[in-house]
PDB file of N, CA and C in Angstrom:
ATOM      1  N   UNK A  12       0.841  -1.175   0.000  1.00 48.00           N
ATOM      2  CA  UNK A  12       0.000   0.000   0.000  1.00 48.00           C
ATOM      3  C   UNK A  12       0.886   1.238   0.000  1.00 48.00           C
ATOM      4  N   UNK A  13       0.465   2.079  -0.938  1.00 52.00           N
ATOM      5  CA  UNK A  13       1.519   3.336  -0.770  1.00 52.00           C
ATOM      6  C   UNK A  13       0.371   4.241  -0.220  1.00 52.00           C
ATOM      7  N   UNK A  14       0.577   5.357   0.443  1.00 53.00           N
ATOM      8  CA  UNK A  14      -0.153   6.255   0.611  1.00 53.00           C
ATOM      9  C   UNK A  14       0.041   7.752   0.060  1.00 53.00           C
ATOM     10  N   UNK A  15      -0.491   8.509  -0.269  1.00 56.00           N
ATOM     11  CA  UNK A  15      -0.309  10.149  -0.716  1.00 56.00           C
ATOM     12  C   UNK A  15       1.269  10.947  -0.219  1.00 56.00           C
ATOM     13  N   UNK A  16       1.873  11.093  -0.714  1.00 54.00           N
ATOM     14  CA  UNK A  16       3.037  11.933  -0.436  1.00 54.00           C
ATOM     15  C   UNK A  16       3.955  10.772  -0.270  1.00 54.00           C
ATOM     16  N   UNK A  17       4.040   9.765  -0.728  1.00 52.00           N
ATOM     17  CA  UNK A  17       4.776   8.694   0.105  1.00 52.00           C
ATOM     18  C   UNK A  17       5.731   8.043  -1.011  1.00 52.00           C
ATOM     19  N   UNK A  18       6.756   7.867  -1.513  1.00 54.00           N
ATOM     20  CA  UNK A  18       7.320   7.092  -2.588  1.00 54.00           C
ATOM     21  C   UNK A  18       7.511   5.585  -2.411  1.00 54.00           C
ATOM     22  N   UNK A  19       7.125   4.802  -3.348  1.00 52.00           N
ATOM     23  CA  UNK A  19       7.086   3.416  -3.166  1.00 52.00           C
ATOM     24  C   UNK A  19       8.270   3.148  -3.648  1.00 52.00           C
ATOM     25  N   UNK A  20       9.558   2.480  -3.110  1.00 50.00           N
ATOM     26  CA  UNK A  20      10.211   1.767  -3.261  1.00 50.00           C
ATOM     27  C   UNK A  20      10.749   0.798  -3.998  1.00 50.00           C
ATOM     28  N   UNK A  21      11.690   0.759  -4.964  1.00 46.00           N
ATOM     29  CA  UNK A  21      12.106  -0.454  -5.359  1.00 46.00           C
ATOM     30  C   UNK A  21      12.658  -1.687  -4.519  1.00 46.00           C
ATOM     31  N   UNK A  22      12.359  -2.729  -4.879  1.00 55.00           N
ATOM     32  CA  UNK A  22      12.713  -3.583  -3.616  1.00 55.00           C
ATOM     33  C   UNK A  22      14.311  -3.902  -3.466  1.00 55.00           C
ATOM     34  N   UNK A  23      15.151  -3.315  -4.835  1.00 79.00           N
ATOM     35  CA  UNK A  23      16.116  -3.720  -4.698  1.00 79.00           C
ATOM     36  C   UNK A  23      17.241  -2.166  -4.232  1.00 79.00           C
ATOM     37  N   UNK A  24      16.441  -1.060  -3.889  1.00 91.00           N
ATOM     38  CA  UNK A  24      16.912  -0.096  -3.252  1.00 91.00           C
ATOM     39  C   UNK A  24      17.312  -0.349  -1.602  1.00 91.00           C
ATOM     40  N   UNK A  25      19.105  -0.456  -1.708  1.00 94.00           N
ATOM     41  CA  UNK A  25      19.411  -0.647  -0.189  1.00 94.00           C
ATOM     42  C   UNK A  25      19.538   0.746   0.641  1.00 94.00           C
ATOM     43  N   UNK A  26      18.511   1.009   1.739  1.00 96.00           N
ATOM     44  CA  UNK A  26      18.543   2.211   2.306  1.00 96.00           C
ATOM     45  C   UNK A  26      19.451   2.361   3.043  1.00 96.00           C
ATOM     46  N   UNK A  27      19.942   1.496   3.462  1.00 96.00           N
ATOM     47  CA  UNK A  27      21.399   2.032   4.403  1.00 96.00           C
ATOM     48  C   UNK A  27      22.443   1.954   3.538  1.00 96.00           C
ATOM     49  N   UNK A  28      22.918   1.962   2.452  1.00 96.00           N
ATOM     50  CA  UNK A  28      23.791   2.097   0.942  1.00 96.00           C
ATOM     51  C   UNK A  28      23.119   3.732   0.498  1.00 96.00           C
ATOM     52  N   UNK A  29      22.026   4.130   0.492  1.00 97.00           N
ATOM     53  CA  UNK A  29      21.794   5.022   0.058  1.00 97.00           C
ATOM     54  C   UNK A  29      21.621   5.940   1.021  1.00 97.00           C
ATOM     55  N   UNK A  30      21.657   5.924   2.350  1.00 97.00           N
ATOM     56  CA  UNK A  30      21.540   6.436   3.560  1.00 97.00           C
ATOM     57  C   UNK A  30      23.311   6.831   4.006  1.00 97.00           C
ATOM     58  N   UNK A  31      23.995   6.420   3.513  1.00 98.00           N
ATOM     59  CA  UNK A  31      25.540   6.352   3.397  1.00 98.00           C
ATOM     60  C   UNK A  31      26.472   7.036   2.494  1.00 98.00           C
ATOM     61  N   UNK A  32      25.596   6.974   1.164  1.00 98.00           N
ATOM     62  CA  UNK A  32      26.010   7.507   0.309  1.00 98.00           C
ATOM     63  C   UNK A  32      25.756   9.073   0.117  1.00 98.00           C
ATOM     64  N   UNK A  33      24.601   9.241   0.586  1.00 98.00           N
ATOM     65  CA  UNK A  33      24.217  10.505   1.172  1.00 98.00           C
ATOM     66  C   UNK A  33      24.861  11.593   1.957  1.00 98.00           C
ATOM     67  N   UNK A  34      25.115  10.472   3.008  1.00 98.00           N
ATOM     68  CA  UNK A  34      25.872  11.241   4.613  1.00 98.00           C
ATOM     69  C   UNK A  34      27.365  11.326   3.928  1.00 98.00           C
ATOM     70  N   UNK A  35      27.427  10.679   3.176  1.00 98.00           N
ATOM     71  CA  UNK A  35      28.965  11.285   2.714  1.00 98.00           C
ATOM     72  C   UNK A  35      29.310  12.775   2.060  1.00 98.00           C
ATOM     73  N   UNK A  36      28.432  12.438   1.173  1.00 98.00           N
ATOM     74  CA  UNK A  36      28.202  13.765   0.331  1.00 98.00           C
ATOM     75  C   UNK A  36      28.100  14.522   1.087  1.00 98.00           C
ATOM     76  N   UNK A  37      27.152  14.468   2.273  1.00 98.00           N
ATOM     77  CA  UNK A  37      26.723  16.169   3.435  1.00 98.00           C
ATOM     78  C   UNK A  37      28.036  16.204   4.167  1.00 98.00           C
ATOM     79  N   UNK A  38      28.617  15.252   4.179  1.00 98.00           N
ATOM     80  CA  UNK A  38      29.499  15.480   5.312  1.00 98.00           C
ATOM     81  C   UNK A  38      30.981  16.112   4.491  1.00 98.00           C
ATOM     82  N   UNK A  39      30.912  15.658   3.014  1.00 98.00           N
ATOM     83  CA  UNK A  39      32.075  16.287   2.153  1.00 98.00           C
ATOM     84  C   UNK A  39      32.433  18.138   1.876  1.00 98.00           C
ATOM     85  N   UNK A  40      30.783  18.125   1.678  1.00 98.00           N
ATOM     86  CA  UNK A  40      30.080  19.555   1.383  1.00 98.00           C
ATOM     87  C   UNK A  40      30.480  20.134   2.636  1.00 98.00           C
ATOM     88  N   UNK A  41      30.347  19.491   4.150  1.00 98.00           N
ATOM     89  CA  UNK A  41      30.689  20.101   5.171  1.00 98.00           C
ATOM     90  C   UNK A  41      32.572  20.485   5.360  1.00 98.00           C
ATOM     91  N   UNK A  42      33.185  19.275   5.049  1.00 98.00           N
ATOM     92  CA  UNK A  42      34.619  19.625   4.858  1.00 98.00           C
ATOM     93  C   UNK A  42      35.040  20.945   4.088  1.00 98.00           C
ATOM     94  N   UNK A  43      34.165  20.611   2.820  1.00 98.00           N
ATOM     95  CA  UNK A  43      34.673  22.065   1.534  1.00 98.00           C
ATOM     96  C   UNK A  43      34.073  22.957   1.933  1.00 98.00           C
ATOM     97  N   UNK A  44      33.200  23.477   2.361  1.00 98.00           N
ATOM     98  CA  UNK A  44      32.663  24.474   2.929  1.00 98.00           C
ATOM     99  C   UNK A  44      33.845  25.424   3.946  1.00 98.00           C
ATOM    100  N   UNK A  45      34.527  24.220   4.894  1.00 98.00           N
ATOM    101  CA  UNK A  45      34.917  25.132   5.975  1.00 98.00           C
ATOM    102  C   UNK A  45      34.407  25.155   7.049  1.00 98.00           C
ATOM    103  N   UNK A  46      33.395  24.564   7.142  1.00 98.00           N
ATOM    104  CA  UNK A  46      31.968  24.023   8.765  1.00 98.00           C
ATOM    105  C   UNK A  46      32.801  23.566   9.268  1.00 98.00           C
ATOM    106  N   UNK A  47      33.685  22.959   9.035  1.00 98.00           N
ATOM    107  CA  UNK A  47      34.837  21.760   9.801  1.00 98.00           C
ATOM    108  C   UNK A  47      35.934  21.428   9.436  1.00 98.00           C
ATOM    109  N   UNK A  48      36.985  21.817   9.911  1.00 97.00           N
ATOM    110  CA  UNK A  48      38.386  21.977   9.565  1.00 97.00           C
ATOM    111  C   UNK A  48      39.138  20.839   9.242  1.00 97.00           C
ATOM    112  N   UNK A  49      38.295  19.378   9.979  1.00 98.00           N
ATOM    113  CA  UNK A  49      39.360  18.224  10.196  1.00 98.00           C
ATOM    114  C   UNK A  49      37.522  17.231  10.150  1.00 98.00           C
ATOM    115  N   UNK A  50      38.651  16.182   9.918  1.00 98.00           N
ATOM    116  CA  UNK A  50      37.438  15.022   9.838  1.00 98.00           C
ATOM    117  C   UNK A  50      37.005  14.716  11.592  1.00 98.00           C
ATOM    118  N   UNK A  51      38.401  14.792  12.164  1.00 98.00           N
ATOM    119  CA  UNK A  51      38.310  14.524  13.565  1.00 98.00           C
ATOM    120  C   UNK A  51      36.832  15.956  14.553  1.00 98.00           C
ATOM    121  N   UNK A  52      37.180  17.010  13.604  1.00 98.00           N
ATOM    122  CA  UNK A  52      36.001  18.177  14.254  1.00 98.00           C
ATOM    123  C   UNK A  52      34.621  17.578  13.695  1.00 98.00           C
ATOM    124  N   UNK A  53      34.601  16.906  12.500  1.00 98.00           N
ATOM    125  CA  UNK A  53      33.609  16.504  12.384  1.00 98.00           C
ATOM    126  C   UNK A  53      32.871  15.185  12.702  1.00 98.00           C
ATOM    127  N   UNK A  54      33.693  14.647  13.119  1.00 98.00           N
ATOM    128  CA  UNK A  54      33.387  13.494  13.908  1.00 98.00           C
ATOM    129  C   UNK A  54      32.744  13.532  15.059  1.00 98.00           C
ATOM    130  N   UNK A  55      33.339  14.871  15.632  1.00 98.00           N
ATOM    131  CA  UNK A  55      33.142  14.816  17.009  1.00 98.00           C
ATOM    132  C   UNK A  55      31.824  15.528  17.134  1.00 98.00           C
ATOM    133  N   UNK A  56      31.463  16.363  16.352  1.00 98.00           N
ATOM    134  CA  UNK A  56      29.761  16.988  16.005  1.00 98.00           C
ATOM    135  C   UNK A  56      29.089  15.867  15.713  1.00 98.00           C
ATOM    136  N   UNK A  57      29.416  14.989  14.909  1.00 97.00           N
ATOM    137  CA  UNK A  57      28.305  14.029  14.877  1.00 97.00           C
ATOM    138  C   UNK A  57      28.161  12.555  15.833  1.00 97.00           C
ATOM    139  N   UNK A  58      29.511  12.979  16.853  1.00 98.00           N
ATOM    140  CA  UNK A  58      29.121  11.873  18.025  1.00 98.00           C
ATOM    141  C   UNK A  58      29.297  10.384  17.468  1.00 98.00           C
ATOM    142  N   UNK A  59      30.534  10.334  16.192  1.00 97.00           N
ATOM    143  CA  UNK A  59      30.950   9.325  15.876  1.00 97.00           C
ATOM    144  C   UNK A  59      32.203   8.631  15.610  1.00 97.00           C
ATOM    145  N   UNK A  60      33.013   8.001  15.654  1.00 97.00           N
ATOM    146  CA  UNK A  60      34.114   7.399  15.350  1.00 97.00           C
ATOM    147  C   UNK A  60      34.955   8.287  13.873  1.00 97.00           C
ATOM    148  N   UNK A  61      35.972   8.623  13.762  1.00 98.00           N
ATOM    149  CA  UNK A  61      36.716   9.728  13.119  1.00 98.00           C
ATOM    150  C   UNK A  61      37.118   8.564  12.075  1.00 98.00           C
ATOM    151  N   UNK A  62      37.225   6.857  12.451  1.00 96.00           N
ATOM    152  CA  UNK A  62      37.626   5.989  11.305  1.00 96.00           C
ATOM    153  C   UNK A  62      36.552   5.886  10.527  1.00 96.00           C
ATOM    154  N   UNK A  63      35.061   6.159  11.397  1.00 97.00           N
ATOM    155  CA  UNK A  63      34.160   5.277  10.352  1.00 97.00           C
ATOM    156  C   UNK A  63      33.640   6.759   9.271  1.00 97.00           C
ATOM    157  N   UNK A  64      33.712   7.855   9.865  1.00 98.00           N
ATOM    158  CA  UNK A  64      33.649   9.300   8.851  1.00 98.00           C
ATOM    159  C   UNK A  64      34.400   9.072   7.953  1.00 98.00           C
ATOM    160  N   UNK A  65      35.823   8.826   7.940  1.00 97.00           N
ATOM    161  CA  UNK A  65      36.837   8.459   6.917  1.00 97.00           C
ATOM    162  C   UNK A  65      36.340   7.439   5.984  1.00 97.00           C
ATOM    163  N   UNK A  66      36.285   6.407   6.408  1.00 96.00           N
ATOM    164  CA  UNK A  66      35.535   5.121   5.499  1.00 96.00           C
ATOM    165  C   UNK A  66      34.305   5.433   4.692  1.00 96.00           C
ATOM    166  N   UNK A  67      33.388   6.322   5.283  1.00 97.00           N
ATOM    167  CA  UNK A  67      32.127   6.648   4.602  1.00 97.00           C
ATOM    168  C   UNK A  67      32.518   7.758   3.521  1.00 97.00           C
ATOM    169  N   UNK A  68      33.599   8.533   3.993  1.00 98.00           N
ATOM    170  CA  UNK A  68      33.828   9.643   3.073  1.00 98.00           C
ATOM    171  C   UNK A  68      34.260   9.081   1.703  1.00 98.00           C
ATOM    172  N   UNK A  69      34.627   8.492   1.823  1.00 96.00           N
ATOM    173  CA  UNK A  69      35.181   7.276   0.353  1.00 96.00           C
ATOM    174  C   UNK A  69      34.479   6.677  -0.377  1.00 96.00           C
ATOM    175  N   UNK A  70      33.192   7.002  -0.077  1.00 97.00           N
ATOM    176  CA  UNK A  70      31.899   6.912  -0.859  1.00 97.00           C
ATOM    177  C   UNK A  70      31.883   7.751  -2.011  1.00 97.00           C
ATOM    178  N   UNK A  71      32.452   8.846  -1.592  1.00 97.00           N
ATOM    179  CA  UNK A  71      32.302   9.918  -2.506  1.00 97.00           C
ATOM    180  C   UNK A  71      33.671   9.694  -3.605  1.00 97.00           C
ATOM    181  N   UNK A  72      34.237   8.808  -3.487  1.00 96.00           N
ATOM    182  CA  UNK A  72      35.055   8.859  -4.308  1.00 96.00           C
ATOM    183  C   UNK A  72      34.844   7.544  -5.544  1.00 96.00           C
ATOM    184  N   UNK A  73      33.477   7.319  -5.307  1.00 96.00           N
ATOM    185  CA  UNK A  73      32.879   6.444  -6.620  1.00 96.00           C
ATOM    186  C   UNK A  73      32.198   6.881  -7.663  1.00 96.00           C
ATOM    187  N   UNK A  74      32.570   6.130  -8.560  1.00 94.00           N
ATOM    188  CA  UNK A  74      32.267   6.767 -10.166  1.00 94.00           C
ATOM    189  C   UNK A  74      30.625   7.432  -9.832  1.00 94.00           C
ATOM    190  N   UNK A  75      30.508   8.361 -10.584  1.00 95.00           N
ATOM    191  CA  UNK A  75      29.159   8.813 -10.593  1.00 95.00           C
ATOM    192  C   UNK A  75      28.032   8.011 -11.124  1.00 95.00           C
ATOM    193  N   UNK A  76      28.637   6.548 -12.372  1.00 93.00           N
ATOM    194  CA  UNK A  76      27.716   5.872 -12.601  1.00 93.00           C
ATOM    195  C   UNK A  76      26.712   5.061 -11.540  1.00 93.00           C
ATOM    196  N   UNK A  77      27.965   4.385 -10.888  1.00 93.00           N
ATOM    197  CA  UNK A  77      27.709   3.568  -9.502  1.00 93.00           C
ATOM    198  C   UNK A  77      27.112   4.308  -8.430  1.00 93.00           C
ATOM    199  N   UNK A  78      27.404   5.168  -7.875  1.00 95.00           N
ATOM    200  CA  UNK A  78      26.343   6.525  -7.102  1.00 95.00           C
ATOM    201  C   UNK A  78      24.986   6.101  -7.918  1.00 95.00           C
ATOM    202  N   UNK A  79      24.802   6.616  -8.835  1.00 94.00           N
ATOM    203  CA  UNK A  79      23.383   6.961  -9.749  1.00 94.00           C
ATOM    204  C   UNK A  79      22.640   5.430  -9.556  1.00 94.00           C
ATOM    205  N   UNK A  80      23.390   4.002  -9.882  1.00 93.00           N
ATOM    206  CA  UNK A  80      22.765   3.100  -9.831  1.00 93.00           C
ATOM    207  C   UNK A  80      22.553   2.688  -8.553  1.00 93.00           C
ATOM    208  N   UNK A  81      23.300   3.088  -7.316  1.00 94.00           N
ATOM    209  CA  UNK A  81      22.839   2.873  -5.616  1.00 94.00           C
ATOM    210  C   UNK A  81      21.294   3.411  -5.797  1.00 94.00           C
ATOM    211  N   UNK A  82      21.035   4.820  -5.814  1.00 95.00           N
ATOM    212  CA  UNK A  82      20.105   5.568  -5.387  1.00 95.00           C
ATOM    213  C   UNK A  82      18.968   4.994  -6.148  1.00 95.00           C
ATOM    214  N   UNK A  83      19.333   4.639  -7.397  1.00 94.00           N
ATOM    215  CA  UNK A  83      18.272   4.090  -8.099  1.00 94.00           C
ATOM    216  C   UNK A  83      17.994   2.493  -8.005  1.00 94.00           C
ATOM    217  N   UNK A  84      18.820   1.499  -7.191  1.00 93.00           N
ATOM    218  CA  UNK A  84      18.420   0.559  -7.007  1.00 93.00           C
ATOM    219  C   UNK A  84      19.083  -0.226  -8.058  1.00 93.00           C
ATOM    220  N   UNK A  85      19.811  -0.018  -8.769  1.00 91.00           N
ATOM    221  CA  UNK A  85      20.272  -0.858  -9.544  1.00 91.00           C
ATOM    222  C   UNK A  85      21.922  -1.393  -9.646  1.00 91.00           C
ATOM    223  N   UNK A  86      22.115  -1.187  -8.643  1.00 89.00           N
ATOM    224  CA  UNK A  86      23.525  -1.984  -8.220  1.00 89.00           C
ATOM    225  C   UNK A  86      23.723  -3.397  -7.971  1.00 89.00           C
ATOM    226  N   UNK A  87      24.848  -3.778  -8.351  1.00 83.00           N
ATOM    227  CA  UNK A  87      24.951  -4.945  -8.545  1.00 83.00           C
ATOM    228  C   UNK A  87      24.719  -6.386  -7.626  1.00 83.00           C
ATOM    229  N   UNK A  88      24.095  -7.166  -7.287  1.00 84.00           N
ATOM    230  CA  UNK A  88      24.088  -8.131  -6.248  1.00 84.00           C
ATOM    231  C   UNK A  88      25.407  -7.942  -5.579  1.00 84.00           C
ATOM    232  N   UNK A  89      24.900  -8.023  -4.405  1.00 85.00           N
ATOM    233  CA  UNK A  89      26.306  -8.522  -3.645  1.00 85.00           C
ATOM    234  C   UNK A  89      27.204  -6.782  -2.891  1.00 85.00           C
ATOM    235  N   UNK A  90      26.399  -6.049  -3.617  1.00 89.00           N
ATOM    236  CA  UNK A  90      27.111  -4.248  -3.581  1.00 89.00           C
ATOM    237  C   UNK A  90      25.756  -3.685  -2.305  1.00 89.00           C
ATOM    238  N   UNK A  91      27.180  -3.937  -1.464  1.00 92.00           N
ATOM    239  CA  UNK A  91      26.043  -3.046   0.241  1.00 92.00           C
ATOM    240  C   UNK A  91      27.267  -2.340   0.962  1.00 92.00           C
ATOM    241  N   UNK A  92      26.680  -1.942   2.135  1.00 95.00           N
ATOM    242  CA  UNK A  92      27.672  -1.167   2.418  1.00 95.00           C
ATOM    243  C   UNK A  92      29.354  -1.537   3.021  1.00 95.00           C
ATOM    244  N   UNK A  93      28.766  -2.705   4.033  1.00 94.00           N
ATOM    245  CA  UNK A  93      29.970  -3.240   4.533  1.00 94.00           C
ATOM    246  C   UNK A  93      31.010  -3.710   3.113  1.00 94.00           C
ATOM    247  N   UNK A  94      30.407  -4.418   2.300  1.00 92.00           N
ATOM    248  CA  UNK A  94      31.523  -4.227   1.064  1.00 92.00           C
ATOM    249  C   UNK A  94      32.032  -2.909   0.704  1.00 92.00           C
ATOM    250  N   UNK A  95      31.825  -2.360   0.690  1.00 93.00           N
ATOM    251  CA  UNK A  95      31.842  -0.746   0.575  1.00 93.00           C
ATOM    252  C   UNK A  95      32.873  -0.099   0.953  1.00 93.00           C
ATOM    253  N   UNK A  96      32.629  -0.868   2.196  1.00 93.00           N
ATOM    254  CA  UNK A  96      33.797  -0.072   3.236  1.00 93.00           C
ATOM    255  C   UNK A  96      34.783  -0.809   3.203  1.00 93.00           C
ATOM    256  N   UNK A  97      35.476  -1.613   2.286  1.00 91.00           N
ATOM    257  CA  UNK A  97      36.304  -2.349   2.452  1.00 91.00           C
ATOM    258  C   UNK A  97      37.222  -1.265   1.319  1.00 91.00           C
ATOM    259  N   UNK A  98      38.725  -1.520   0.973  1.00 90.00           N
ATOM    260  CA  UNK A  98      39.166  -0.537   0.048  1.00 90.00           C
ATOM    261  C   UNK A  98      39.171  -0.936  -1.246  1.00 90.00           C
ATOM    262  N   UNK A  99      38.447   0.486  -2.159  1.00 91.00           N
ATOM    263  CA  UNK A  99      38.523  -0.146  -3.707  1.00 91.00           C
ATOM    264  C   UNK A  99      38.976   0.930  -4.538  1.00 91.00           C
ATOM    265  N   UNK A 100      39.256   0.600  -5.539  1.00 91.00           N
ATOM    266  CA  UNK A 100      40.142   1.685  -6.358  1.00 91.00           C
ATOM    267  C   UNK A 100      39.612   2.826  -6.344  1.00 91.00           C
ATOM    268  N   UNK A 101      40.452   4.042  -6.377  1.00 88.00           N
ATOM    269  CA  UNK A 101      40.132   5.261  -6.185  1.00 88.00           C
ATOM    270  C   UNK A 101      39.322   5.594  -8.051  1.00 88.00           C
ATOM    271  N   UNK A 102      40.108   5.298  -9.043  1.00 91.00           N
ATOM    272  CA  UNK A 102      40.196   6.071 -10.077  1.00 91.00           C
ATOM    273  C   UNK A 102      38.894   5.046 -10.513  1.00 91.00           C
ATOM    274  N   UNK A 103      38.171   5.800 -11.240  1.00 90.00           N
ATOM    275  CA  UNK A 103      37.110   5.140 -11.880  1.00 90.00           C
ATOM    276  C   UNK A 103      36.694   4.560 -12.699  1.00 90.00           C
ATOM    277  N   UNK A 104      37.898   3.842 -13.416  1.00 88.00           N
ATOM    278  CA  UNK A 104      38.047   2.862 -14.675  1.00 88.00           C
ATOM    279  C   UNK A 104      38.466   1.626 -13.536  1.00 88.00           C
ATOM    280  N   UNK A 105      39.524   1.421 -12.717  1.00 87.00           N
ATOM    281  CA  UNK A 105      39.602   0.038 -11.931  1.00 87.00           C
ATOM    282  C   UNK A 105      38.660  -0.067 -10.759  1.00 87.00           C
ATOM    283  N   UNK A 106      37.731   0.868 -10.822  1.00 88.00           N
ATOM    284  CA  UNK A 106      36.590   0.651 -10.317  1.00 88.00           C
ATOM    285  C   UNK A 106      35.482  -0.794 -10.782  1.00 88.00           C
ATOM    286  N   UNK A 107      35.337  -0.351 -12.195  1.00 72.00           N
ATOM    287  CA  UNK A 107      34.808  -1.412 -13.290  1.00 72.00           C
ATOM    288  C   UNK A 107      34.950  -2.733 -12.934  1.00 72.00           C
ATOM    289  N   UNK A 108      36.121  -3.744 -12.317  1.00 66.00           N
ATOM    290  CA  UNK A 108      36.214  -4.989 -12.189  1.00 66.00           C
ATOM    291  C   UNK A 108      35.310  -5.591 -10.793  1.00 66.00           C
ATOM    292  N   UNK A 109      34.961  -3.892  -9.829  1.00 65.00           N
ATOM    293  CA  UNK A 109      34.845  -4.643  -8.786  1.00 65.00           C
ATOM    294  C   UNK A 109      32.959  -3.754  -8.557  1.00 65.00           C
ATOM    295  N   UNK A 110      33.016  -2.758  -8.655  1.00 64.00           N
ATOM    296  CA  UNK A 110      31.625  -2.348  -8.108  1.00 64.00           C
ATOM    297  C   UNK A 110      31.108  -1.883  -9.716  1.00 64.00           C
ATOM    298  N   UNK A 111      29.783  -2.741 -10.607  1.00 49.00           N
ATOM    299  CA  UNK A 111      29.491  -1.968 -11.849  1.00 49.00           C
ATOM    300  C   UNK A 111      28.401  -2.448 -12.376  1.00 49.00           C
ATOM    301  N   UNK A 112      27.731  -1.346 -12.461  1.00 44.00           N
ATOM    302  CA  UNK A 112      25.973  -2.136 -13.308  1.00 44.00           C
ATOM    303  C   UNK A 112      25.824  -2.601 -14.357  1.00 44.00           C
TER     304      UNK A 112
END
């Protein structure tokens, strides 16, 4: 049942992958901005571990295709977050072997 104002879901949309991918971005925008000088100042505003800000921030360093197919649900089996957080190529061509729709 969906109700009025409400977006129905794809079932293969992971909300804590897209809930992640998100908080990275706000929290990047917060670095470039200048809100927060150090990952460690911003860690400490959000009352969380300064490794796991680091790890999430590295979200943002995935191809824009792979972003686009998280939010939209179309990422590949097996692509969640704890894989995520494991380390994968920065540049976005040896990206391709490991996270790709």
């Amino acid at each position: 049942m969906v109700t009025p104002g409400v977006l129905a879901l794809e079932q293969r949309q992971d909300i804590t992958l897209i809930k992640a991918v998100a908080r990275a971005f706000r929290w990047r925008r917060m670095l470039e901005s200048g809100r927060f000088a150090t990952i460690n100042e911003l860690a400490a505003a959000e009352k969380i571990n300064s490794s796991y800000v680091s790890r999430v921030l590295r979200l943002t360093l995935l191809a824009p295709d792979i972003v686009e197919a998280i939010l939209d649900g179309r990422q590949p089996e097996g692509t969640t977050l704890p894989a995520l957080m494991q380390p994968f190529p920065v540049d976005w061509e040896g990206q391709a072997g490991n996270v790709r729709t």
